[in-house]
Each structure stands twice: as C-alpha cells, then as structure tokens.
CSV table of C-alpha atoms in Angstrom, one decimal:
chain,number,residue,atom,x,y,z
A,184,UNK,CA,0.0,0.0,0.0
A,185,UNK,CA,1.4,3.4,-1.0
A,186,UNK,CA,1.8,6.2,1.6
A,187,UNK,CA,-0.9,8.2,-0.1
A,188,UNK,CA,-3.4,5.4,0.1
A,189,UNK,CA,-2.5,4.7,3.7
A,190,UNK,CA,-3.1,8.4,4.5
A,191,UNK,CA,-6.5,8.4,2.8
A,192,UNK,CA,-7.5,5.2,4.6
A,193,UNK,CA,-6.4,6.5,8.0
A,194,UNK,CA,-8.3,9.8,7.4
A,195,UNK,CA,-11.4,7.9,6.4
A,196,UNK,CA,-11.2,5.7,9.4
A,197,UNK,CA,-10.7,8.7,11.7
A,198,UNK,CA,-13.8,10.5,10.1
A,199,UNK,CA,-15.9,7.3,10.5
A,200,UNK,CA,-14.8,6.9,14.1
A,201,UNK,CA,-15.6,10.6,14.9
A,202,UNK,CA,-19.0,10.3,13.4
A,203,UNK,CA,-19.7,7.0,15.2
A,204,UNK,CA,-18.7,8.6,18.5
A,205,UNK,CA,-20.9,11.7,17.9
A,206,UNK,CA,-23.8,9.5,17.0
A,207,UNK,CA,-23.3,7.3,20.1
A,208,UNK,CA,-23.1,10.4,22.3
A,209,UNK,CA,-26.3,11.9,20.8
A,210,UNK,CA,-28.2,8.6,21.0
A,211,UNK,CA,-27.5,8.3,24.7
A,212,UNK,CA,-29.2,11.6,25.5
A,213,UNK,CA,-32.6,11.4,27.0
A,214,UNK,CA,-35.3,13.3,25.2
A,215,UNK,CA,-37.1,15.9,27.4
A,216,UNK,CA,-40.3,14.7,28.8
A,217,UNK,CA,-42.4,17.4,27.2
A,218,UNK,CA,-41.2,16.2,23.8
A,219,UNK,CA,-42.5,12.7,24.3
A,220,UNK,CA,-45.7,13.4,26.4
A,221,UNK,CA,-47.1,16.7,25.2
A,222,UNK,CA,-48.4,17.5,21.8
A,223,UNK,CA,-51.6,18.6,20.0
A,224,UNK,CA,-54.1,15.8,19.1
A,225,UNK,CA,-54.4,16.3,15.3
A,226,UNK,CA,-57.7,14.4,15.0
A,227,UNK,CA,-60.0,17.4,15.7
A,228,UNK,CA,-57.9,19.5,13.3
A,229,UNK,CA,-58.6,17.1,10.4
A,230,UNK,CA,-62.3,18.1,10.5
A,231,UNK,CA,-61.3,21.6,9.3
A,232,UNK,CA,-59.5,20.5,6.2
A,233,UNK,CA,-60.3,22.7,3.2
A,234,UNK,CA,-62.9,24.6,5.2
A,235,UNK,CA,-61.1,28.0,4.7
A,236,UNK,CA,-60.1,29.0,1.2
A,237,UNK,CA,-57.3,31.5,1.0
A,238,UNK,CA,-58.0,34.8,-0.6
A,239,UNK,CA,-56.1,36.3,-3.5
A,240,UNK,CA,-53.9,38.5,-1.3
A,241,UNK,CA,-52.8,35.5,0.8
A,242,UNK,CA,-52.0,33.4,-2.2
A,243,UNK,CA,-49.9,36.3,-3.7
A,244,UNK,CA,-48.0,36.7,-0.4
A,245,UNK,CA,-47.2,32.9,-0.3
A,246,UNK,CA,-46.0,33.0,-3.9
A,247,UNK,CA,-43.6,35.9,-3.3
A,248,UNK,CA,-40.5,35.2,-5.4
A,249,UNK,CA,-37.4,34.2,-3.4
A,250,UNK,CA,-34.9,37.0,-3.1
A,251,UNK,CA,-31.1,36.4,-3.2
A,252,UNK,CA,-30.5,37.4,0.4
A,253,UNK,CA,-33.1,34.8,1.6
A,254,UNK,CA,-31.2,31.9,0.0
A,255,UNK,CA,-28.8,29.7,1.8
A,256,UNK,CA,-26.8,26.8,0.5
A,257,UNK,CA,-25.6,23.4,1.8
A,258,UNK,CA,-21.8,23.9,1.4
A,259,UNK,CA,-21.0,20.3,0.6
A,260,UNK,CA,-24.1,19.2,-1.4
A,261,UNK,CA,-24.9,22.5,-3.2
A,262,UNK,CA,-28.5,22.4,-2.3
A,263,UNK,CA,-30.3,25.7,-2.1
A,264,UNK,CA,-32.9,26.5,0.6
A,265,UNK,CA,-35.1,29.4,1.7
A,266,UNK,CA,-34.0,30.5,5.2
A,267,UNK,CA,-36.5,30.0,8.0
A,268,UNK,CA,-37.2,33.8,8.2
A,269,UNK,CA,-38.3,33.7,4.6
A,270,UNK,CA,-41.0,31.1,5.3
A,271,UNK,CA,-42.1,33.0,8.4
A,272,UNK,CA,-42.3,36.3,6.6
A,273,UNK,CA,-44.5,34.9,3.9
A,274,UNK,CA,-46.8,33.3,6.4
A,275,UNK,CA,-47.0,36.5,8.4
A,276,UNK,CA,-47.8,38.5,5.2
A,277,UNK,CA,-50.5,36.0,4.1
A,278,UNK,CA,-52.2,35.3,7.4
A,279,UNK,CA,-51.2,38.0,9.9
A,280,UNK,CA,-49.0,37.9,13.0
A,281,UNK,CA,-47.7,34.7,14.4
A,282,UNK,CA,-50.8,34.1,16.5
A,283,UNK,CA,-52.8,33.6,13.3
A,284,UNK,CA,-50.7,30.6,12.2
A,285,UNK,CA,-48.8,28.0,14.1
A,286,UNK,CA,-46.7,25.0,13.5
A,287,UNK,CA,-47.9,22.5,16.1
A,288,UNK,CA,-46.3,19.2,17.2
A,289,UNK,CA,-48.9,16.5,16.6
A,290,UNK,CA,-47.0,13.6,17.9
A,291,UNK,CA,-44.0,12.7,20.2
A,292,UNK,CA,-40.4,13.3,19.3
A,293,UNK,CA,-38.7,10.0,18.6
A,294,UNK,CA,-35.3,8.7,17.7
A,295,UNK,CA,-34.8,6.0,15.0
A,296,UNK,CA,-33.7,2.6,16.0
A,297,UNK,CA,-30.1,3.4,14.8
A,298,UNK,CA,-30.0,6.3,17.3
A,299,UNK,CA,-28.9,8.6,14.5
A,300,UNK,CA,-32.0,10.6,13.6
A,301,UNK,CA,-34.5,12.6,15.7
A,302,UNK,CA,-37.9,13.0,14.1
A,303,UNK,CA,-41.3,14.5,14.9
A,304,UNK,CA,-44.6,15.2,13.1
A,305,UNK,CA,-45.9,18.8,12.9
A,306,UNK,CA,-49.1,20.4,11.5
A,307,UNK,CA,-49.4,23.9,10.0
A,308,UNK,CA,-52.6,25.5,11.4
A,309,UNK,CA,-54.0,28.8,10.2
A,310,UNK,CA,-56.7,30.4,12.2
A,311,UNK,CA,-57.6,27.1,13.8
A,312,UNK,CA,-57.8,25.4,10.3
A,313,UNK,CA,-55.6,22.5,9.4
A,314,UNK,CA,-53.5,23.2,6.4
A,315,UNK,CA,-50.8,20.6,6.1
A,316,UNK,CA,-48.8,18.0,8.0
A,317,UNK,CA,-45.2,16.8,7.7
A,318,UNK,CA,-42.5,15.0,9.6
A,319,UNK,CA,-39.3,16.9,10.4
A,320,UNK,CA,-36.1,15.2,11.1
A,321,UNK,CA,-32.5,16.0,12.2
A,322,UNK,CA,-29.3,13.9,12.1
A,323,UNK,CA,-28.2,14.0,15.8
A,324,UNK,CA,-24.5,13.9,15.1
A,325,UNK,CA,-24.8,17.2,13.2
A,326,UNK,CA,-25.9,19.2,16.2
A,327,UNK,CA,-24.3,20.1,19.5
A,328,UNK,CA,-27.5,19.8,21.5
A,329,UNK,CA,-30.8,18.1,21.4
A,330,UNK,CA,-32.5,21.5,21.5
A,331,UNK,CA,-30.8,22.6,18.2
A,332,UNK,CA,-31.7,19.3,16.6
A,333,UNK,CA,-35.3,19.7,17.6
A,334,UNK,CA,-35.4,23.2,16.1
A,335,UNK,CA,-34.0,21.7,12.9
A,336,UNK,CA,-36.9,19.2,13.0
A,337,UNK,CA,-39.3,22.1,13.2
A,338,UNK,CA,-37.6,23.9,10.3
A,339,UNK,CA,-37.7,20.8,8.0
A,340,UNK,CA,-41.4,20.3,8.8
A,341,UNK,CA,-42.0,24.0,8.1
A,342,UNK,CA,-40.4,23.6,4.7
A,343,UNK,CA,-42.5,20.6,3.8
A,344,UNK,CA,-45.8,22.0,5.0
A,345,UNK,CA,-45.1,25.3,3.1
A,346,UNK,CA,-44.3,23.3,0.0
A,347,UNK,CA,-48.0,22.3,-0.1
A,348,UNK,CA,-48.8,26.1,-0.2
A,349,UNK,CA,-46.4,26.8,-3.0
A,350,UNK,CA,-43.9,28.7,-0.9
A,351,UNK,CA,-40.5,28.9,-2.6
A,352,UNK,CA,-41.7,26.6,-5.3
A,353,UNK,CA,-38.9,27.7,-7.6
A,354,UNK,CA,-36.4,26.0,-5.2
A,355,UNK,CA,-37.9,22.7,-6.1
A,356,UNK,CA,-37.2,23.2,-9.8
A,357,UNK,CA,-33.7,21.8,-10.7
A,358,UNK,CA,-33.3,24.2,-13.7
A,359,UNK,CA,-34.1,27.3,-11.6
A,360,UNK,CA,-31.9,26.1,-8.8
A,361,UNK,CA,-29.0,25.6,-11.1
A,362,UNK,CA,-29.2,29.1,-12.6
A,363,UNK,CA,-29.6,30.6,-9.1
A,364,UNK,CA,-26.7,28.7,-7.7
A,365,UNK,CA,-24.4,29.7,-10.5
A,366,UNK,CA,-25.4,33.4,-10.0
A,367,UNK,CA,-25.2,33.6,-6.3
A,368,UNK,CA,-22.6,31.0,-5.3
A,369,UNK,CA,-19.3,29.5,-6.5
A,370,UNK,CA,-17.5,26.3,-5.9
A,371,UNK,CA,-14.0,26.3,-4.3
A,372,UNK,CA,-11.6,23.6,-3.4
A,373,UNK,CA,-10.5,23.2,0.2
A,374,UNK,CA,-8.5,20.8,2.3
A,375,UNK,CA,-9.7,19.4,5.5
A,376,UNK,CA,-7.6,18.6,8.6
A,377,UNK,CA,-6.6,15.2,7.1
A,378,UNK,CA,-5.3,16.9,3.9
A,379,UNK,CA,-8.1,15.6,1.7
A,380,UNK,CA,-9.3,17.9,-1.1
A,381,UNK,CA,-13.1,18.6,-1.3
A,382,UNK,CA,-15.4,21.0,-3.1
A,383,UNK,CA,-17.4,23.5,-1.1
A,384,UNK,CA,-20.0,26.0,-2.2
A,385,UNK,CA,-19.6,29.5,-0.9
A,386,UNK,CA,-21.4,32.8,-1.6
A,387,UNK,CA,-20.0,34.9,-4.4
A,388,UNK,CA,-18.4,38.2,-3.3
A,389,UNK,CA,-20.6,41.3,-3.7
A,390,UNK,CA,-20.0,43.2,-6.8
C-alpha cells in the first residue's frame, strides 16, 4: 500500500470513528419529557381540512418570489434552501401575525432505531384550520445539543408543509436552482484537517 493510500484510509477511518462517537453520544441523550408526552391531538384538526379557502392576497403573499438574500446553500451538497425567516415572513404576510398561524407538534419526538435521527410530526394550522402536516427530522451527530436538533426538526417540517402552499416553489425546480446557484454561489476547493481535497459551495463576493 502506498503512503498516499494509507493516509487516505487513515483519514477515512478517523472520520468514521468521529461520526460514530458523535452518534453514540447523541443517542445516549434522554429526550425531554415534554417532547414525548405533550403534543396537540391532530384528529379534531382534520375536520377543518379545506374549510377555509385562502384569498387572492394571501395566495400572492405565499407566492412571493425568493430573493437572493433569503437563500442559503448546503456547502457540501450544493442544495439551495429558503432560510427560516423567509418562510415565516411569507406566512405572516399571508395570514397576519404569528398568532394567526402556528406549527404545532402533533406527535411525540422519537429517535430512529439506529439512534442517528431525531424526528417528529408537525401540523401547520392557520386560524384554527388544518393546512398541512409533515415529519421533520435531524441527524443528531450534526448538532451540538438536542435543542438545536429539535429546532431543525421544526424547520424541515415547516419547509415541507409550506411546499403544499407553493412557498419557494422555484427552489424545487432543478433548472431554476442551477441558474440561481451559478449566479449567487461559487465552488471552491479546500483541504480538511486530514489533507483531503473537497469541493465547497460559498457565496460569491458582492460586486
């Protein structure tokens, strides 16, 4: 085995070990009692499905085009996403202040059998009317605390429920995403602590 191959294998093993340790540490954490015992029973909400059509102004607010400063990118995968504030601003504009709409947990927070992923179902409710439901999840090893992992669960559920409303629909179109990524971001090559080269996506400098 060459020195280069040995170095790469050692680095890969170190990364795998670090990930396994982080996952094991996260899976040993006990979920807060309120996450596993307190949530909104969704069954009464289902009776209100499609009972409140949205007006033209609300539909226009939800369909507000995504602006460059609202877009983030996964640095390793190159996936674009609308930041949480962008979803909240569109919901506020469409339905009023936060009291008019809520993202409610409708089931307990749970961890997969592997201990790697935290997940929980949420429902988007507007003025007491059920709009959409989705499961949010978070890879525990990617977060320092359970609280931040749970917040990510909420965010991913918000993204999925808002997809049903057409919010940021352009970010689900590969062609649009490709053009936007090329315009707003650029790929650079970087080396990690093990000396391996990898491509990362970063924001283009302001012109």
